[in-house]
Each structure stands twice: as C-alpha cells, then as structure tokens.
Amino acid sequence: MTDTTAAPAAPKPASDPAAEKAAQDRVIIFDTTLRDGEQSPGATMTHEEKIEIATLLDEMGVDVIEAGFPIASEGDFQAVSEIAKLAQSATICGLARANPMDIDRCWEAIRHAKSPRIHTFIGTSPLHRDITQLSQDAMAERIHDTVTHARNLCDNVQWSPMDATRTEHDFLRRVVEIAIRAGATTINIPDTVGYTAPRESAALIAMLIDQVPGARDVVFSTHCHNDLGMATANSLAAVEAGARQIECTINGLGERAGNTALEEVVMALRVRNDILPWQTRIDTRRIMQASRLVSGVTGFAVQFNKAVVGKNAFLHESGIHQDGVLKNVETFEIMKPEDIGLNVNNIVMGKHSGRAALRSKLADLGYEVEGNQLTDIFVRFKALADRKKEVYDEDLIALMQDQTSAAADDLVQLQYLRVVCGTESPQTAEMALVIDGEEQRTTATGDGPVDATFNAVKALVPHTTQLQLYQVHAVTGGTDAQATVSVRLEAEGRIFTGQSADTDTVVASARAYINALNKQLHFERAGRPGVTYKSAS
Ligand code: KIV
Ligand code: ZN
C-alpha cells in the first residue's frame, strides 16, 4: 500500500499577525452556479450564457468560481477554459473525480487562469463506498494518490469527501488528514443530500479542525444542499465553527432543492455582522442583477417570497406594514433594497421615452448597455411601447432576459408566424424560419394555437426532443401584459430550457421553443464534434 504520510507539506499559515487576523475575518465565497447549479435538471446553459454569468460573478467579487466539470463534455471543457482566461480577480476552479484522467483534463482547462484551482472529490460514506466497491484502505490510498497528482499540477487544490455528513467520523478524520498531507489547501465538507442540521454542521467542522493534524493550516469549506431548507443556516453554523469558505449558488440553484443561496449567506453576514462578524468581498449591489441573469438563463423563476431576491421581499402590502414603513422604513425592513441593487425609482417608461432615459433606466436595473446592444434593445422597447401603454421595470427585465437568450449565431430563427384560432379545431400556424441562413416555410395544424405552432417548428426542424415543460407567466397585470414563456425540452437525458417574452403569448411560445431547440443544437455541435445539423428540405 502507498505510504500516505510521504507527501508534500501543506502550506504554512500566514506569519504576519495582521494578515492572519484579516484571513480569520474573511469568508471566501465559492460560487458553483456553473457546476452544481447547472447540474440541476433543466438548468443547462449555453457557452455564451456561462461566460456572461462568470463575468458577472468575477465583477461582483466572488472569490472562487467553480466554472464546470471539464471532463464531462467538450462543451464543459471549452467553457471552463474560456472562463479561466477571462477572469480578472476570481480563482477559477474545475471539478474532477478521483482519477488522473479527470484531474489532467481539469488542469488542462484551468491552467491559463491567473489563479487556478483543482477540486477533486470522492464519495466517502458507506453508501458511496458500496457503489465504488472500495474498502476504506483502498479509498484512503486513492485519495492520497489523486490529491498528490493534483498537487503536482497545481498548488491550489481543494478536496471533498462527498456525503461527508453521513461518513463515519473516524474514517472522515483519517481521509481528511490524508488529503491535507497530500497537499490539499482547502478541505470542503459537503452535506450532499441536505441531511445535516445547524448544530451538527458546526460540530462536524469543529471536530475536524480540532482533531485532524494539520487542519489549522488549511481552509475548511462548507457545501450544503437545501433538502430540508437548512442550507443557509448550516453554512453559517459551519462558519461559526471555523469554516472560512462557503460554497453557494445564485438563487440557490442546484440539484433537487438546490444549494446554499449566495445572496442569503452574503446578506446574512452583512445584516447580522454584529453576531456573524465575518466579511465577504461581494459587491451586494450586483445581487439582483445576478439573480435575474441566472433566472433568465435557466428559465427557473424565483419564487415570489424567496429570501433577499424574491419579488415580494421588499413589498409591504398590509396597511399596518405600509404605515410603519412610511413613518420609519426600519420598522419592517432590515436591509435596504438598494443594497442588493434593487431599483427604487419606479418611473414608468412609455413610447415617448428616449434612448438616454432607457439607458439610465436599464442601468438602474443593473444592465449596462451601450452601442449596438442599446440600439437593439431600444428598437424592441419602442415596439413594445407601441403595443403597451406603460412599460414597467418587469417588462424591461423580461426584454433584457429575452435579449440574453436570443443569440445572433442561433441556427434557427423565427422569421414569421401567423396563427388562425377559433372555436373550431384544429388551429393552424403558418410559419417561416431561417435555418442555418436559409428561409423555410410551412403550415401546420394542432390542438390549439401553441400546439399548431410547435408542430410547425417540428415540421421545419425534425427532432426527437420531448417537450417536458411549458410554462406561461404574466410579467405584469393587465390584458396587454407581456407573457414570459419557459419551455423545457429533453433529448437523450439532457435538458434544454428556452425563454422568451412578448405581448403575444403564441409568439413568445414559438420563440421560447426555438430558443430551447437552439441550445440543443449548440450543445450537439460543441459537445459532440462531428454531429452536424441537417435541416428539413
Ligand atoms: O454535493 C456534493 O457533494 C458535491 C461535491 C462534488 C462537492 O457537489
Ligand atoms: Zn453539491
């Protein structure tokens, strides 16, 4: 068996007391929206969407961005590589299973980052050891070998015992020590199935820091899932016990009930700094922008009463609350809307509003648009204002999100749609699509206008994808309201989501469907080189 004690020494703690104190006062924010978040069914993102999210995370002060799982697909690899090259201040991390091939591929993707990190993991609980058929000794050896391998490539290595909260404590202590001795600089303790509770989360971190040799020379991290709604509480309890990194995602995106929400832990540390005296580097004024971007890209609407970023988080409906807030805003508000970048200037835009007003309004909403992008959005805003008397903030956000998802290099674009509806079935959709630069037309029927429209797309772009979800939300009140439509398609176990907004629900439906289809086509081109798209002729 390998000698698991003969390994590079872990880095020494800072010798400067001031630097040491500053490090103790700081919590590293590790965002995994692009990795654990994207793993959630239906949250698949295109390359461009990942770049856009990573750019924003970098700008808003996220310390570590887990950009993806490079060995998972060529598309993942390309996205992680590009994010590694563009990041200005964040450390760029890639995920790798406990084998040399994964780790080499991960390093290949992140090596050009100013600050790269390899994150390697293995399931250590009895359930996971059953799956991998590894004895405790064999697993200990694998951990030693893979962390050593990663550390030989990169001097910033994070190691995670997956399902740590259901791993026997003696085995957990043993493997954490091995990982530290092999050179891991961050030890992440995942609550993979969202099973732990705050007191237990704290006790586990405290026990490891206290009992594992070398534990005080590395950063302990907490990675919580929200299956029992305790992810934020568990993460903060871990910090109180000595963890100095929180792994989280925007809007709490993630598998099943999601991961710890970045906005919740960051705002909790800010608002309750009296009892949670740790700082983050996050510019909290970018939180709403990040929340909207991730929700727009994934089509996962943020629940109205979601902490911090929900639509109702700062609304005061009842008379008593409104009265209290008018007299003293602190009566019912513990944070200011502007602290998270929520616009309080509710000027309604209309068809006489000019470019400068639109630009300034969008800036208030967290969107900096200039040049061609401003011209495009202005044209679309004018078209909307012609159809809709008052254009509210929500309308502009929907317009921006639509803009985000309709990329110029889309293979399929909607050119024309005319639907004939009535009391008699079937309904008819006449459609023209530009497919790979060529216009094609068809007429299709269906059980209702949306069904006829989707049938027309299927006739022009034959595909085996299954429609999994079709959802319509009114953006504002009134019969002239825009509808935001989300569509989820499934192809060979992968999910592709599309979103669009329009005052015409059928047009929004067509665009959303085509948007999801384009993602599938992009994925096939990026992830499976050699697969070419053939249009119907
Ligand atoms: O939840 C989990 O265990 C993970 C690991 C890969 C860190 O996401
Ligand atoms: Zn996870």
Coordinates of C-alpha atoms and ligand atoms in Angstrom, one line a residue:
M1 CA 0.0 0.0 0.0
T2 CA 1.2 3.6 -0.7
D3 CA 2.8 5.4 2.2
T4 CA 0.1 8.0 2.8
T5 CA 2.3 10.1 5.1
A6 CA 5.1 10.8 2.5
A7 CA 3.6 13.8 0.7
P8 CA 4.3 17.4 0.1
A9 CA 3.7 19.5 3.2
A10 CA 0.6 21.7 3.3
P11 CA 1.2 25.4 3.0
K12 CA 2.2 27.2 6.2
P13 CA -0.2 29.7 7.7
A14 CA 0.5 33.4 7.3
S15 CA 3.2 34.6 9.6
D16 CA 2.1 38.2 9.6
P17 CA -0.4 38.6 12.5
A18 CA -2.4 41.3 10.7
A19 CA -2.7 39.1 7.6
E20 CA -3.7 36.2 9.8
K21 CA -6.3 38.3 11.5
A22 CA -7.7 39.5 8.2
A23 CA -7.9 36.0 6.9
Q24 CA -9.8 35.0 10.0
D25 CA -12.2 37.8 9.5
R26 CA -13.0 36.9 5.9
V27 CA -15.2 34.3 4.4
I28 CA -14.3 33.1 0.9
I29 CA -17.3 33.0 -1.3
F30 CA -17.1 30.0 -3.7
D31 CA -19.8 30.1 -6.3
T32 CA -20.8 26.8 -8.0
T33 CA -23.8 28.1 -10.1
L34 CA -22.0 27.0 -13.2
R35 CA -21.2 23.5 -11.9
D36 CA -23.5 22.2 -9.1
G37 CA -26.2 24.7 -10.2
E38 CA -26.0 23.7 -13.9
Q39 CA -26.2 20.0 -12.8
S40 CA -29.8 20.7 -11.7
P41 CA -32.3 19.2 -14.2
G42 CA -33.4 21.8 -16.7
A43 CA -30.6 24.3 -15.9
T44 CA -28.4 23.6 -18.8
M45 CA -26.7 26.8 -20.1
T46 CA -25.1 27.6 -23.4
H47 CA -21.4 28.6 -23.7
E48 CA -22.3 32.3 -24.0
E49 CA -24.6 32.2 -21.0
K50 CA -21.9 30.6 -18.9
I51 CA -19.4 33.3 -20.0
E52 CA -21.9 36.0 -19.2
I53 CA -22.6 34.6 -15.7
A54 CA -18.9 34.0 -15.0
T55 CA -18.1 37.6 -16.0
L56 CA -20.7 39.0 -13.6
L57 CA -19.6 36.7 -10.7
D58 CA -16.0 37.9 -11.3
E59 CA -17.0 41.5 -11.3
M60 CA -19.2 41.3 -8.2
G61 CA -16.3 39.9 -6.1
V62 CA -16.9 36.2 -6.0
D63 CA -13.5 34.7 -4.7
V64 CA -13.7 31.3 -6.4
I65 CA -15.8 30.4 -9.4
E66 CA -16.4 26.7 -10.0
A67 CA -16.7 27.0 -13.7
G68 CA -17.6 23.4 -14.6
F69 CA -16.6 19.8 -14.8
P70 CA -14.1 19.8 -17.7
I71 CA -14.2 16.0 -18.4
A72 CA -18.0 15.9 -18.6
S73 CA -18.1 17.1 -22.2
E74 CA -16.2 19.1 -24.8
G75 CA -18.6 22.0 -24.2
D76 CA -17.9 22.0 -20.4
F77 CA -14.2 21.9 -21.2
Q78 CA -14.4 24.9 -23.6
A79 CA -16.5 26.9 -21.2
V80 CA -14.1 26.3 -18.2
S81 CA -11.1 27.2 -20.4
E82 CA -12.5 30.4 -21.6
I83 CA -13.7 31.5 -18.2
A84 CA -10.2 30.7 -16.9
K85 CA -8.7 33.0 -19.5
L86 CA -11.1 35.9 -18.9
A87 CA -11.4 36.0 -15.1
Q88 CA -9.8 39.1 -13.7
S89 CA -9.9 38.6 -10.0
A90 CA -11.6 35.3 -9.1
T91 CA -9.8 32.0 -8.7
I92 CA -11.1 29.6 -11.4
C93 CA -11.8 26.1 -10.2
G94 CA -12.7 23.0 -12.2
L95 CA -14.2 19.8 -10.8
A96 CA -12.5 16.3 -11.2
R97 CA -13.4 12.9 -9.9
A98 CA -10.7 10.9 -8.1
N99 CA -8.8 9.7 -11.1
P100 CA -5.8 11.0 -13.0
M101 CA -7.6 11.4 -16.3
D102 CA -10.3 13.7 -14.8
I103 CA -7.6 15.7 -12.9
D104 CA -5.4 16.1 -16.0
R105 CA -8.4 17.3 -18.1
C106 CA -9.4 19.7 -15.3
W107 CA -5.9 21.1 -15.2
E108 CA -5.8 21.5 -19.0
A109 CA -8.9 23.6 -18.8
I110 CA -7.9 25.9 -15.9
R111 CA -4.2 26.2 -16.3
H112 CA -4.3 29.6 -18.0
A113 CA -6.2 31.2 -15.2
K114 CA -4.4 33.9 -13.2
S115 CA -5.4 31.8 -10.2
P116 CA -6.3 28.2 -11.0
R117 CA -7.7 25.6 -8.5
I118 CA -8.3 21.9 -9.0
H119 CA -11.3 20.5 -7.0
T120 CA -11.2 16.7 -6.7
F121 CA -13.7 14.6 -4.8
I122 CA -14.8 11.1 -3.9
G123 CA -17.9 9.7 -2.1
T124 CA -16.7 8.6 1.3
S125 CA -19.9 7.5 3.1
P126 CA -20.7 3.7 3.4
L127 CA -23.3 4.1 0.7
H128 CA -20.8 5.6 -1.7
R129 CA -18.1 3.1 -0.8
D130 CA -20.6 0.4 -1.7
I131 CA -21.1 1.9 -5.1
T132 CA -17.4 2.3 -5.9
Q133 CA -16.7 -1.1 -4.2
L134 CA -13.7 0.4 -2.5
S135 CA -12.6 -0.7 1.0
Q136 CA -11.6 2.1 3.5
D137 CA -8.0 1.3 2.8
A138 CA -8.3 1.3 -0.9
M139 CA -10.2 4.6 -0.8
A140 CA -7.6 6.1 1.5
E141 CA -4.9 5.1 -1.0
R142 CA -6.9 6.6 -3.9
I143 CA -7.3 9.9 -2.1
H144 CA -3.6 10.1 -1.3
D145 CA -2.7 9.3 -4.9
T146 CA -5.2 11.7 -6.6
V147 CA -4.6 14.6 -4.3
T148 CA -0.8 14.2 -4.8
H149 CA -1.4 14.0 -8.5
A150 CA -3.5 17.2 -8.5
R151 CA -1.0 19.0 -6.2
N152 CA 1.9 18.1 -8.6
L153 CA 0.0 20.1 -11.3
C154 CA -1.4 23.0 -9.3
D155 CA -0.5 24.5 -6.0
N156 CA -4.2 25.3 -5.2
V157 CA -6.1 22.0 -4.6
Q158 CA -9.5 21.5 -3.0
W159 CA -10.6 18.1 -1.8
S160 CA -14.1 17.0 -0.9
P161 CA -15.3 13.8 0.8
M162 CA -18.8 13.6 -0.9
D163 CA -21.6 12.8 1.5
A164 CA -19.3 13.8 4.4
T165 CA -22.2 14.4 6.8
R166 CA -23.1 10.7 6.5
T167 CA -19.5 9.4 6.7
E168 CA -18.2 7.7 9.9
H169 CA -16.3 10.2 11.9
D170 CA -13.2 8.1 12.4
F171 CA -12.9 7.4 8.6
L172 CA -13.6 11.1 7.8
R173 CA -10.8 12.2 10.2
R174 CA -8.5 9.7 8.5
V175 CA -9.2 10.7 4.9
V176 CA -9.1 14.5 5.7
E177 CA -5.7 14.0 7.2
I178 CA -4.5 12.1 4.2
A179 CA -5.8 14.8 1.8
I180 CA -4.0 17.5 3.9
R181 CA -0.8 15.6 4.0
A182 CA -1.0 15.0 0.2
G183 CA -1.2 18.8 -0.2
A184 CA -4.9 19.8 -0.3
T185 CA -5.1 23.5 0.5
T186 CA -8.9 23.6 1.0
I187 CA -10.9 20.8 2.6
N188 CA -14.6 21.1 1.6
I189 CA -17.2 19.3 3.7
P190 CA -20.3 18.5 1.6
D191 CA -23.7 17.9 3.0
T192 CA -24.5 16.3 -0.3
V193 CA -28.1 15.3 0.4
G194 CA -29.0 18.2 2.7
Y195 CA -29.3 15.9 5.7
T196 CA -27.5 17.8 8.5
A197 CA -28.8 20.5 10.9
P198 CA -27.0 23.6 12.1
R199 CA -25.7 22.3 15.4
E200 CA -24.4 19.2 13.8
S201 CA -22.9 21.1 10.9
A202 CA -20.9 23.3 13.3
A203 CA -19.9 20.3 15.5
L204 CA -18.5 18.4 12.5
I205 CA -16.3 21.3 11.3
A206 CA -15.2 22.0 14.9
M207 CA -14.3 18.3 15.4
L208 CA -12.3 18.1 12.2
I209 CA -10.4 21.4 12.9
D210 CA -9.7 20.2 16.4
Q211 CA -8.8 16.6 15.9
V212 CA -7.1 16.3 12.4
P213 CA -3.4 17.0 12.4
G214 CA -2.6 19.9 10.0
A215 CA -6.2 21.1 9.9
R216 CA -5.3 24.6 11.1
D217 CA -3.0 25.1 8.1
V218 CA -5.8 24.7 5.5
V219 CA -9.1 26.4 4.8
F220 CA -12.2 24.5 5.8
S221 CA -15.2 24.9 3.5
T222 CA -18.9 24.1 3.8
H223 CA -21.0 22.9 0.9
C224 CA -24.7 22.5 1.8
H225 CA -27.8 21.3 -0.1
N226 CA -31.2 22.6 0.8
D227 CA -33.3 19.4 1.0
L228 CA -34.6 20.3 4.5
G229 CA -34.5 24.1 4.0
M230 CA -31.4 24.4 6.2
A231 CA -28.6 25.1 3.8
T232 CA -28.1 28.7 4.7
A233 CA -28.3 28.0 8.5
N234 CA -25.9 25.0 8.1
S235 CA -23.4 27.1 6.2
L236 CA -23.4 29.9 8.7
A237 CA -23.1 27.5 11.6
A238 CA -20.1 25.9 9.9
V239 CA -18.5 29.4 9.6
E240 CA -19.1 30.0 13.3
A241 CA -17.3 26.7 14.0
G242 CA -14.2 27.7 11.9
A243 CA -15.1 27.1 8.2
R244 CA -13.8 30.1 6.1
Q245 CA -15.3 29.2 2.7
I246 CA -19.0 28.9 1.8
E247 CA -19.9 27.1 -1.4
C248 CA -23.1 28.5 -2.8
T249 CA -25.1 29.3 -6.0
I250 CA -27.1 32.3 -7.2
N251 CA -30.8 31.9 -6.3
G252 CA -29.8 28.6 -4.5
L253 CA -29.8 26.9 -7.9
G254 CA -28.8 23.2 -7.7
E255 CA -30.0 19.6 -7.8
R256 CA -33.2 18.7 -6.0
A257 CA -34.0 21.6 -3.5
G258 CA -30.8 23.4 -4.5
N259 CA -27.6 24.6 -2.9
T260 CA -27.0 27.3 -0.3
A261 CA -28.1 30.6 -1.8
L262 CA -25.2 33.1 -2.3
E263 CA -27.5 36.1 -1.7
E264 CA -28.7 34.7 1.6
V265 CA -25.4 33.9 3.2
V266 CA -23.8 37.2 1.9
M267 CA -26.7 39.3 3.2
A268 CA -26.9 37.5 6.5
L269 CA -23.2 38.2 7.1
R270 CA -23.8 41.8 6.2
V271 CA -27.0 42.5 8.0
R272 CA -26.1 40.5 11.1
N273 CA -22.4 41.4 11.2
D274 CA -23.0 42.1 14.9
I275 CA -23.3 38.4 15.6
L276 CA -21.7 37.0 12.5
P277 CA -18.5 39.1 12.4
W278 CA -17.1 38.0 9.0
Q279 CA -16.7 39.9 5.8
T280 CA -17.1 38.9 2.2
R281 CA -15.7 40.7 -0.9
I282 CA -19.1 40.7 -2.6
D283 CA -20.5 43.9 -4.1
T284 CA -24.0 43.3 -2.8
R285 CA -25.4 45.9 -5.2
R286 CA -24.9 43.3 -8.1
I287 CA -27.1 40.6 -6.4
M288 CA -30.4 41.4 -8.1
Q289 CA -28.6 41.5 -11.5
A290 CA -27.0 38.1 -10.8
S291 CA -30.4 36.7 -9.6
R292 CA -32.2 37.9 -12.8
L293 CA -29.5 36.8 -15.1
V294 CA -29.4 33.2 -13.7
S295 CA -33.2 33.0 -13.6
G296 CA -33.5 34.3 -17.2
V297 CA -30.8 31.9 -18.5
T298 CA -32.2 28.8 -16.8
G299 CA -35.9 29.7 -17.0
F300 CA -36.2 28.9 -13.3
A301 CA -38.5 31.6 -11.9
V302 CA -37.5 33.0 -8.5
Q303 CA -40.3 32.2 -6.0
F304 CA -42.1 35.4 -5.0
N305 CA -41.3 35.1 -1.3
K306 CA -37.7 33.9 -1.8
A307 CA -35.4 35.5 0.8
V308 CA -33.5 38.6 -0.4
V309 CA -34.3 38.3 -4.2
G310 CA -38.0 37.3 -4.3
K311 CA -40.4 39.8 -5.9
N312 CA -42.2 40.3 -2.6
A313 CA -39.0 40.5 -0.4
F314 CA -39.4 44.3 -0.2
L315 CA -43.1 44.7 -0.8
H316 CA -45.4 46.0 2.0
E317 CA -49.0 45.1 1.3
S318 CA -50.8 45.3 4.6
G319 CA -52.0 48.7 5.9
I320 CA -50.1 48.3 9.2
H321 CA -46.8 47.5 7.4
Q322 CA -47.2 50.3 4.9
D323 CA -48.0 52.8 7.6
G324 CA -44.9 51.6 9.6
V325 CA -42.6 51.8 6.6
L326 CA -43.8 55.3 5.7
K327 CA -43.1 56.5 9.2
N328 CA -39.7 54.7 9.6
V329 CA -38.5 52.3 6.9
E330 CA -36.7 50.3 9.5
T331 CA -40.0 49.3 11.1
F332 CA -40.4 46.4 8.7
E333 CA -37.2 46.5 6.6
I334 CA -33.9 45.0 7.8
M335 CA -32.0 45.8 4.6
K336 CA -32.3 48.5 2.0
P337 CA -33.5 47.5 -1.5
E338 CA -30.6 49.5 -3.0
D339 CA -28.1 47.3 -1.0
I340 CA -28.9 44.4 -3.3
G341 CA -29.2 46.6 -6.4
L342 CA -33.0 46.8 -6.4
N343 CA -34.2 49.9 -8.1
V344 CA -36.5 52.1 -6.0
N345 CA -37.1 54.6 -8.8
N346 CA -40.4 53.5 -10.2
I347 CA -40.6 55.8 -13.2
V348 CA -42.7 54.1 -15.8
M349 CA -41.4 54.2 -19.3
G350 CA -43.6 54.8 -22.4
K351 CA -43.4 55.4 -26.1
H352 CA -42.1 58.9 -25.7
S353 CA -39.2 57.9 -23.6
G354 CA -35.8 58.3 -25.4
R355 CA -32.6 56.3 -25.7
A356 CA -30.9 58.1 -22.8
A357 CA -33.9 57.5 -20.5
L358 CA -33.9 53.9 -21.4
R359 CA -30.1 53.6 -20.9
S360 CA -30.4 55.2 -17.5
K361 CA -33.4 53.1 -16.5
L362 CA -31.6 49.9 -17.5
A363 CA -28.5 50.9 -15.6
D364 CA -30.8 51.4 -12.5
L365 CA -32.0 47.8 -13.1
G366 CA -28.4 46.6 -13.2
Y367 CA -27.9 46.4 -17.0
E368 CA -25.1 48.4 -18.5
V369 CA -25.9 48.6 -22.2
E370 CA -24.1 50.7 -24.9
G371 CA -23.6 50.9 -28.6
N372 CA -25.3 48.2 -30.8
Q373 CA -26.8 46.4 -27.8
L374 CA -28.5 49.7 -26.7
T375 CA -29.7 50.3 -30.3
D376 CA -31.2 46.8 -30.5
I377 CA -32.9 47.0 -27.1
F378 CA -34.2 50.5 -27.9
V379 CA -35.9 49.2 -31.1
R380 CA -37.5 46.4 -29.2
F381 CA -38.5 48.7 -26.4
K382 CA -40.2 51.1 -28.9
A383 CA -42.0 48.1 -30.4
L384 CA -43.2 47.1 -27.0
A385 CA -44.2 50.6 -26.0
D386 CA -46.3 50.9 -29.2
R387 CA -48.3 47.8 -28.1
K388 CA -48.3 48.5 -24.4
K389 CA -49.2 51.9 -22.9
E390 CA -46.9 51.6 -19.9
V391 CA -43.6 49.8 -19.8
Y392 CA -42.8 48.7 -16.3
D393 CA -39.4 47.6 -14.8
E394 CA -40.6 44.0 -15.1
D395 CA -41.2 44.5 -18.8
L396 CA -37.7 45.8 -19.3
I397 CA -36.2 43.0 -17.4
A398 CA -38.1 40.5 -19.5
L399 CA -36.9 42.3 -22.6
M400 CA -33.3 42.1 -21.4
Q401 CA -33.6 38.4 -20.5
D402 CA -35.1 37.7 -23.9
Q403 CA -32.3 39.6 -25.5
T404 CA -29.9 37.5 -23.5
S405 CA -31.3 34.2 -24.7
A406 CA -31.7 35.0 -28.4
A407 CA -28.1 34.8 -29.7
A408 CA -27.2 36.1 -33.1
D409 CA -25.5 32.9 -34.1
D410 CA -28.6 30.8 -33.4
L411 CA -29.1 28.1 -36.1
V412 CA -32.8 28.6 -36.1
Q413 CA -34.6 32.0 -36.1
L414 CA -38.2 32.9 -36.2
Q415 CA -39.0 35.0 -39.3
Y416 CA -42.8 35.0 -39.5
L417 CA -45.7 33.5 -37.6
R418 CA -49.4 33.7 -38.3
V419 CA -51.9 31.6 -36.3
V420 CA -55.6 31.2 -37.0
C421 CA -57.6 30.4 -33.9
G422 CA -61.2 30.0 -33.3
T423 CA -63.8 27.8 -31.7
E424 CA -63.3 25.1 -34.4
S425 CA -60.4 22.8 -34.1
P426 CA -57.7 22.3 -35.4
Q427 CA -55.9 25.6 -35.2
T428 CA -53.4 26.5 -38.0
A429 CA -49.9 28.0 -37.8
E430 CA -48.2 29.4 -40.8
M431 CA -44.5 29.8 -40.1
A432 CA -41.2 30.9 -41.7
L433 CA -37.9 30.0 -40.0
V434 CA -34.4 30.9 -41.0
I435 CA -32.5 27.7 -40.6
D436 CA -28.7 27.9 -41.0
G437 CA -29.2 31.1 -43.0
E438 CA -31.9 29.8 -45.3
E439 CA -35.6 30.7 -45.1
Q440 CA -38.1 27.8 -45.0
R441 CA -41.9 27.9 -44.7
T442 CA -44.6 25.5 -43.6
T443 CA -48.2 25.4 -42.4
A444 CA -49.2 23.0 -39.6
T445 CA -52.3 22.3 -37.5
G446 CA -52.7 21.4 -33.9
D447 CA -54.9 21.2 -30.9
G448 CA -54.8 24.9 -30.0
P449 CA -52.6 27.7 -31.3
V450 CA -49.5 26.7 -29.3
D451 CA -49.7 23.1 -30.3
A452 CA -50.0 24.2 -34.0
T453 CA -47.0 26.5 -33.6
F454 CA -44.8 23.8 -32.1
N455 CA -45.9 21.3 -34.8
A456 CA -44.8 23.9 -37.4
V457 CA -41.3 24.1 -35.7
K458 CA -41.2 20.3 -35.7
A459 CA -42.1 20.1 -39.4
L460 CA -39.3 22.5 -40.3
V461 CA -36.7 21.2 -37.9
P462 CA -37.3 17.5 -37.4
H463 CA -36.0 16.4 -34.0
T464 CA -36.7 13.7 -31.4
T465 CA -36.7 16.1 -28.4
Q466 CA -39.5 15.7 -26.0
L467 CA -41.4 18.7 -24.5
Q468 CA -41.1 18.4 -20.7
L469 CA -42.4 21.7 -19.5
Y470 CA -44.4 24.6 -21.0
Q471 CA -45.0 27.5 -18.6
V472 CA -46.5 30.9 -19.0
H473 CA -46.2 33.8 -16.6
A474 CA -47.8 37.3 -17.0
V475 CA -44.9 39.8 -16.4
T476 CA -47.3 42.5 -15.1
G477 CA -51.0 43.0 -14.7
G478 CA -53.5 44.0 -17.4
T479 CA -54.6 42.4 -20.6
D480 CA -51.8 44.0 -22.6
A481 CA -49.2 42.4 -20.3
Q482 CA -46.2 40.6 -21.7
A483 CA -46.1 36.8 -21.2
T484 CA -42.9 35.2 -20.3
V485 CA -42.9 31.6 -21.6
S486 CA -40.5 28.9 -20.5
V487 CA -40.0 25.7 -22.4
R488 CA -38.0 22.7 -21.3
L489 CA -37.0 20.1 -23.9
E490 CA -35.4 16.7 -23.1
A491 CA -33.1 14.9 -25.5
E492 CA -31.3 11.7 -24.5
G493 CA -31.5 12.6 -20.8
R494 CA -30.2 16.2 -21.3
I495 CA -32.5 19.1 -20.6
F496 CA -32.6 22.3 -22.6
T497 CA -34.5 25.4 -21.5
G498 CA -35.8 28.3 -23.6
Q499 CA -37.4 31.5 -22.5
S500 CA -39.0 34.4 -24.3
A501 CA -41.3 37.3 -23.6
D502 CA -43.9 39.0 -25.8
T503 CA -47.3 40.7 -25.5
D504 CA -48.4 37.9 -27.9
T505 CA -48.3 34.6 -25.9
V506 CA -48.1 32.5 -29.0
V507 CA -45.1 34.4 -30.4
A508 CA -43.4 34.2 -27.0
S509 CA -44.1 30.4 -27.0
A510 CA -42.6 30.0 -30.5
R511 CA -39.5 31.9 -29.6
A512 CA -39.1 30.0 -26.3
Y513 CA -39.4 26.7 -28.1
I514 CA -36.9 27.7 -30.7
N515 CA -34.6 29.1 -28.1
A516 CA -34.5 25.7 -26.3
L517 CA -34.0 23.9 -29.6
N518 CA -31.1 26.2 -30.5
K519 CA -29.5 25.3 -27.1
Q520 CA -29.8 21.6 -28.0
L521 CA -28.3 22.2 -31.5
H522 CA -25.4 24.3 -30.0
F523 CA -24.8 21.5 -27.4
E524 CA -24.7 18.9 -30.1
R525 CA -22.2 20.9 -32.1
A526 CA -20.0 21.8 -29.1
G527 CA -20.3 18.6 -27.1
R528 CA -20.2 16.1 -29.9
P529 CA -18.0 17.4 -32.6
G530 CA -18.8 15.6 -35.9
V531 CA -22.6 15.8 -35.3
T532 CA -23.9 18.2 -38.0
Y533 CA -27.3 19.6 -38.1
K534 CA -29.4 18.9 -41.2
S535 CA -32.4 21.0 -41.9
A536 CA -35.6 19.6 -43.4
S537 CA -35.8 20.4 -47.1
Ligands
KIV1 O1 -22.8 17.9 -3.1 C1 -21.7 17.4 -3.3 O2 -21.2 16.5 -2.6 C2 -20.9 18.0 -4.4 C3 -19.5 17.6 -4.4 C4 -19.0 17.3 -5.8 C5 -18.7 18.7 -3.7 O3 -21.4 18.8 -5.1
ZN2 ZN -23.3 19.6 -4.3

